[in-house]
């Protein structure tokens, strides 16, 4: 008969998950907002990793404020992207919650204050061009999320499928 685990033992063997967010913003002609990070290759959209106890939506709101200086209270969840990862020999799962931040007004765009500690520049590009220069995980998730926005549905993206 197998011995029962204590609650402490059980908690230690639970799988590790990294939870993050990505937020898709557009201008009035349908171009996607992208950011050029100064710490890695490829372009990104606003977003990041959740803090302890922070929900994905809270993270998306916080990262939007930190990275582009805008308070955008209404965001719609449009997709979830799952990917197994390995960093420095440690294996874990990554879950990215993708939100639609909507169309920014010209006034909001003029108020963008980019976080210069992490980013060198931002721009708006047509989605096809933007996707071609995004980070690998965003290249996999953004097209399906854009389709979900267009069709008013939801995208589940599994990197293994």
PDB file of C-alpha atoms in Angstrom:
ATOM      1  CA  UNK A   1       0.000   0.000   0.000  1.00  0.00           C
ATOM      2  CA  UNK A   2       1.300   3.426  -0.979  1.00  0.00           C
ATOM      3  CA  UNK A   3       1.944   5.819   1.872  1.00  0.00           C
ATOM      4  CA  UNK A   4      -0.107   9.014   1.890  1.00  0.00           C
ATOM      5  CA  UNK A   5       1.685  12.287   1.303  1.00  0.00           C
ATOM      6  CA  UNK A   6       1.535  15.060   3.828  1.00  0.00           C
ATOM      7  CA  UNK A   7       0.075  18.309   2.557  1.00  0.00           C
ATOM      8  CA  UNK A   8       3.591  19.792   2.547  1.00  0.00           C
ATOM      9  CA  UNK A   9       4.949  16.882   0.462  1.00  0.00           C
ATOM     10  CA  UNK A  10       2.027  17.149  -1.931  1.00  0.00           C
ATOM     11  CA  UNK A  11       2.518  20.897  -2.419  1.00  0.00           C
ATOM     12  CA  UNK A  12       6.207  20.342  -3.248  1.00  0.00           C
ATOM     13  CA  UNK A  13       5.405  17.961  -6.111  1.00  0.00           C
ATOM     14  CA  UNK A  14       2.783  20.151  -7.805  1.00  0.00           C
ATOM     15  CA  UNK A  15       3.893  21.271 -11.283  1.00  0.00           C
ATOM     16  CA  UNK A  16       5.332  24.737 -11.764  1.00  0.00           C
ATOM     17  CA  UNK A  17       3.567  27.158 -14.099  1.00  0.00           C
ATOM     18  CA  UNK A  18       4.745  30.540 -15.284  1.00  0.00           C
ATOM     19  CA  UNK A  19       1.796  32.823 -15.985  1.00  0.00           C
ATOM     20  CA  UNK A  20       2.107  35.838 -18.226  1.00  0.00           C
ATOM     21  CA  UNK A  21       0.112  38.207 -20.373  1.00  0.00           C
ATOM     22  CA  UNK A  22       0.179  39.861 -23.767  1.00  0.00           C
ATOM     23  CA  UNK A  23      -2.051  42.762 -24.774  1.00  0.00           C
ATOM     24  CA  UNK A  24      -2.982  43.576 -28.359  1.00  0.00           C
ATOM     25  CA  UNK A  25      -3.593  47.250 -29.106  1.00  0.00           C
ATOM     26  CA  UNK A  26      -4.475  48.755 -32.464  1.00  0.00           C
ATOM     27  CA  UNK A  27      -4.568  52.189 -34.062  1.00  0.00           C
ATOM     28  CA  UNK A  28      -7.535  53.479 -36.070  1.00  0.00           C
ATOM     29  CA  UNK A  29      -6.310  51.827 -39.290  1.00  0.00           C
ATOM     30  CA  UNK A  30      -5.925  48.377 -37.726  1.00  0.00           C
ATOM     31  CA  UNK A  31      -2.169  48.364 -37.181  1.00  0.00           C
ATOM     32  CA  UNK A  32      -0.787  46.490 -34.150  1.00  0.00           C
ATOM     33  CA  UNK A  33       1.246  48.230 -31.443  1.00  0.00           C
ATOM     34  CA  UNK A  34       4.640  46.559 -31.010  1.00  0.00           C
ATOM     35  CA  UNK A  35       7.575  47.334 -28.706  1.00  0.00           C
ATOM     36  CA  UNK A  36      11.308  46.792 -29.330  1.00  0.00           C
ATOM     37  CA  UNK A  37      12.923  45.429 -26.150  1.00  0.00           C
ATOM     38  CA  UNK A  38      16.527  46.338 -25.380  1.00  0.00           C
ATOM     39  CA  UNK A  39      17.203  43.071 -23.550  1.00  0.00           C
ATOM     40  CA  UNK A  40      16.405  40.451 -26.213  1.00  0.00           C
ATOM     41  CA  UNK A  41      15.788  39.861 -29.910  1.00  0.00           C
ATOM     42  CA  UNK A  42      12.427  40.287 -31.581  1.00  0.00           C
ATOM     43  CA  UNK A  43       9.586  42.674 -30.912  1.00  0.00           C
ATOM     44  CA  UNK A  44       6.892  42.298 -28.256  1.00  0.00           C
ATOM     45  CA  UNK A  45       3.449  43.568 -27.397  1.00  0.00           C
ATOM     46  CA  UNK A  46       2.753  45.033 -23.950  1.00  0.00           C
ATOM     47  CA  UNK A  47       2.579  42.384 -21.237  1.00  0.00           C
ATOM     48  CA  UNK A  48       4.719  40.367 -18.900  1.00  0.00           C
ATOM     49  CA  UNK A  49       4.831  37.871 -16.065  1.00  0.00           C
ATOM     50  CA  UNK A  50       2.346  37.955 -13.212  1.00  0.00           C
ATOM     51  CA  UNK A  51       3.528  38.915  -9.771  1.00  0.00           C
ATOM     52  CA  UNK A  52       2.768  36.670  -6.796  1.00  0.00           C
ATOM     53  CA  UNK A  53      -0.974  36.740  -6.096  1.00  0.00           C
ATOM     54  CA  UNK A  54      -1.707  38.811  -9.211  1.00  0.00           C
ATOM     55  CA  UNK A  55      -4.384  37.696 -11.681  1.00  0.00           C
ATOM     56  CA  UNK A  56      -3.690  37.683 -15.434  1.00  0.00           C
ATOM     57  CA  UNK A  57      -6.021  40.681 -15.917  1.00  0.00           C
ATOM     58  CA  UNK A  58      -4.352  42.620 -13.102  1.00  0.00           C
ATOM     59  CA  UNK A  59      -0.996  41.838 -14.724  1.00  0.00           C
ATOM     60  CA  UNK A  60      -2.172  43.032 -18.145  1.00  0.00           C
ATOM     61  CA  UNK A  61      -3.443  46.300 -16.656  1.00  0.00           C
ATOM     62  CA  UNK A  62      -0.234  46.844 -14.631  1.00  0.00           C
ATOM     63  CA  UNK A  63       2.125  45.973 -17.491  1.00  0.00           C
ATOM     64  CA  UNK A  64       0.224  48.263 -19.872  1.00  0.00           C
ATOM     65  CA  UNK A  65       0.604  51.135 -17.398  1.00  0.00           C
ATOM     66  CA  UNK A  66       4.293  50.363 -16.768  1.00  0.00           C
ATOM     67  CA  UNK A  67       5.321  49.753 -20.369  1.00  0.00           C
ATOM     68  CA  UNK A  68       3.342  52.365 -22.308  1.00  0.00           C
ATOM     69  CA  UNK A  69       1.983  54.627 -19.567  1.00  0.00           C
ATOM     70  CA  UNK A  70      -1.708  54.113 -20.347  1.00  0.00           C
ATOM     71  CA  UNK A  71      -4.580  53.121 -18.069  1.00  0.00           C
ATOM     72  CA  UNK A  72      -6.836  50.910 -20.173  1.00  0.00           C
ATOM     73  CA  UNK A  73      -9.604  49.572 -17.912  1.00  0.00           C
ATOM     74  CA  UNK A  74     -11.470  47.435 -20.447  1.00  0.00           C
ATOM     75  CA  UNK A  75      -9.625  44.455 -21.869  1.00  0.00           C
ATOM     76  CA  UNK A  76     -11.140  41.295 -23.280  1.00  0.00           C
ATOM     77  CA  UNK A  77      -9.480  37.894 -22.935  1.00  0.00           C
ATOM     78  CA  UNK A  78      -9.133  36.515 -26.477  1.00  0.00           C
ATOM     79  CA  UNK A  79      -6.701  33.634 -26.085  1.00  0.00           C
ATOM     80  CA  UNK A  80      -4.555  31.393 -23.941  1.00  0.00           C
ATOM     81  CA  UNK A  81      -1.209  30.072 -25.161  1.00  0.00           C
ATOM     82  CA  UNK A  82       0.443  27.062 -23.517  1.00  0.00           C
ATOM     83  CA  UNK A  83       4.076  26.156 -24.054  1.00  0.00           C
ATOM     84  CA  UNK A  84       6.462  23.837 -22.209  1.00  0.00           C
ATOM     85  CA  UNK A  85       9.748  25.615 -21.461  1.00  0.00           C
ATOM     86  CA  UNK A  86      13.218  24.814 -20.189  1.00  0.00           C
ATOM     87  CA  UNK A  87      15.532  27.444 -18.752  1.00  0.00           C
ATOM     88  CA  UNK A  88      18.909  26.624 -17.234  1.00  0.00           C
ATOM     89  CA  UNK A  89      17.893  22.979 -16.984  1.00  0.00           C
ATOM     90  CA  UNK A  90      14.602  23.709 -15.202  1.00  0.00           C
ATOM     91  CA  UNK A  91      11.449  22.522 -16.954  1.00  0.00           C
ATOM     92  CA  UNK A  92       8.133  24.324 -16.463  1.00  0.00           C
ATOM     93  CA  UNK A  93       4.940  25.208 -18.276  1.00  0.00           C
ATOM     94  CA  UNK A  94       4.211  28.694 -19.543  1.00  0.00           C
ATOM     95  CA  UNK A  95       0.649  29.976 -19.812  1.00  0.00           C
ATOM     96  CA  UNK A  96       0.158  33.300 -21.567  1.00  0.00           C
ATOM     97  CA  UNK A  97      -3.207  35.041 -21.364  1.00  0.00           C
ATOM     98  CA  UNK A  98      -3.736  37.232 -24.436  1.00  0.00           C
ATOM     99  CA  UNK A  99      -6.028  40.245 -24.106  1.00  0.00           C
ATOM    100  CA  UNK A 100      -7.539  42.588 -26.666  1.00  0.00           C
ATOM    101  CA  UNK A 101      -6.866  46.107 -25.445  1.00  0.00           C
ATOM    102  CA  UNK A 102      -8.854  47.571 -28.328  1.00  0.00           C
ATOM    103  CA  UNK A 103      -8.313  50.523 -30.615  1.00  0.00           C
ATOM    104  CA  UNK A 104      -6.323  53.382 -29.106  1.00  0.00           C
ATOM    105  CA  UNK A 105      -7.524  56.871 -29.926  1.00  0.00           C
ATOM    106  CA  UNK A 106      -5.126  59.400 -31.444  1.00  0.00           C
ATOM    107  CA  UNK A 107      -5.161  61.151 -28.062  1.00  0.00           C
ATOM    108  CA  UNK A 108      -4.169  57.944 -26.235  1.00  0.00           C
ATOM    109  CA  UNK A 109      -1.403  57.268 -28.763  1.00  0.00           C
ATOM    110  CA  UNK A 110      -0.035  60.787 -28.228  1.00  0.00           C
ATOM    111  CA  UNK A 111       0.098  60.046 -24.480  1.00  0.00           C
ATOM    112  CA  UNK A 112       2.166  56.839 -24.787  1.00  0.00           C
ATOM    113  CA  UNK A 113       5.165  57.023 -22.470  1.00  0.00           C
ATOM    114  CA  UNK A 114       7.327  54.029 -23.236  1.00  0.00           C
ATOM    115  CA  UNK A 115       9.278  52.375 -20.418  1.00  0.00           C
ATOM    116  CA  UNK A 116      12.832  53.201 -21.537  1.00  0.00           C
ATOM    117  CA  UNK A 117      14.485  50.807 -19.040  1.00  0.00           C
ATOM    118  CA  UNK A 118      13.185  47.856 -21.094  1.00  0.00           C
ATOM    119  CA  UNK A 119      12.285  49.233 -24.527  1.00  0.00           C
ATOM    120  CA  UNK A 120      14.052  51.239 -27.219  1.00  0.00           C
ATOM    121  CA  UNK A 121      11.050  52.137 -29.369  1.00  0.00           C
ATOM    122  CA  UNK A 122       7.466  51.397 -30.284  1.00  0.00           C
ATOM    123  CA  UNK A 123       5.594  51.500 -33.546  1.00  0.00           C
ATOM    124  CA  UNK A 124       2.377  50.408 -35.197  1.00  0.00           C
ATOM    125  CA  UNK A 125       2.629  47.906 -38.067  1.00  0.00           C
ATOM    126  CA  UNK A 126       0.100  46.051 -40.152  1.00  0.00           C
ATOM    127  CA  UNK A 127      -0.506  42.705 -38.408  1.00  0.00           C
ATOM    128  CA  UNK A 128       1.243  40.538 -41.022  1.00  0.00           C
ATOM    129  CA  UNK A 129       4.419  42.645 -40.876  1.00  0.00           C
ATOM    130  CA  UNK A 130       4.269  42.860 -37.076  1.00  0.00           C
ATOM    131  CA  UNK A 131       3.902  39.100 -36.682  1.00  0.00           C
ATOM    132  CA  UNK A 132       6.982  38.489 -38.831  1.00  0.00           C
ATOM    133  CA  UNK A 133       9.224  40.361 -36.360  1.00  0.00           C
ATOM    134  CA  UNK A 134       7.583  39.363 -33.066  1.00  0.00           C
ATOM    135  CA  UNK A 135       9.189  36.925 -30.637  1.00  0.00           C
ATOM    136  CA  UNK A 136       8.692  33.250 -31.478  1.00  0.00           C
ATOM    137  CA  UNK A 137       5.926  32.621 -28.925  1.00  0.00           C
ATOM    138  CA  UNK A 138       4.016  35.683 -30.120  1.00  0.00           C
ATOM    139  CA  UNK A 139       4.427  34.551 -33.738  1.00  0.00           C
ATOM    140  CA  UNK A 140       2.607  31.368 -32.706  1.00  0.00           C
ATOM    141  CA  UNK A 141      -0.150  32.985 -30.637  1.00  0.00           C
ATOM    142  CA  UNK A 142      -0.942  36.389 -32.138  1.00  0.00           C
ATOM    143  CA  UNK A 143      -2.323  35.194 -35.521  1.00  0.00           C
ATOM    144  CA  UNK A 144      -4.871  32.934 -33.812  1.00  0.00           C
ATOM    145  CA  UNK A 145      -5.799  35.664 -31.353  1.00  0.00           C
ATOM    146  CA  UNK A 146      -6.276  38.170 -34.197  1.00  0.00           C
ATOM    147  CA  UNK A 147      -8.593  35.659 -35.857  1.00  0.00           C
ATOM    148  CA  UNK A 148     -10.489  35.246 -32.574  1.00  0.00           C
ATOM    149  CA  UNK A 149     -10.932  39.028 -32.323  1.00  0.00           C
ATOM    150  CA  UNK A 150     -12.209  39.214 -35.893  1.00  0.00           C
ATOM    151  CA  UNK A 151     -14.640  36.321 -35.374  1.00  0.00           C
ATOM    152  CA  UNK A 152     -15.621  37.350 -31.814  1.00  0.00           C
ATOM    153  CA  UNK A 153     -14.494  33.954 -30.489  1.00  0.00           C
ATOM    154  CA  UNK A 154     -11.698  32.641 -28.265  1.00  0.00           C
ATOM    155  CA  UNK A 155      -8.359  31.033 -29.147  1.00  0.00           C
ATOM    156  CA  UNK A 156      -6.647  28.235 -27.277  1.00  0.00           C
ATOM    157  CA  UNK A 157      -3.138  27.760 -28.629  1.00  0.00           C
ATOM    158  CA  UNK A 158      -1.079  24.734 -27.639  1.00  0.00           C
ATOM    159  CA  UNK A 159       2.518  24.878 -28.877  1.00  0.00           C
ATOM    160  CA  UNK A 160       2.587  21.083 -29.166  1.00  0.00           C
ATOM    161  CA  UNK A 161      -0.473  20.842 -31.438  1.00  0.00           C
TER     162      UNK A 161
END
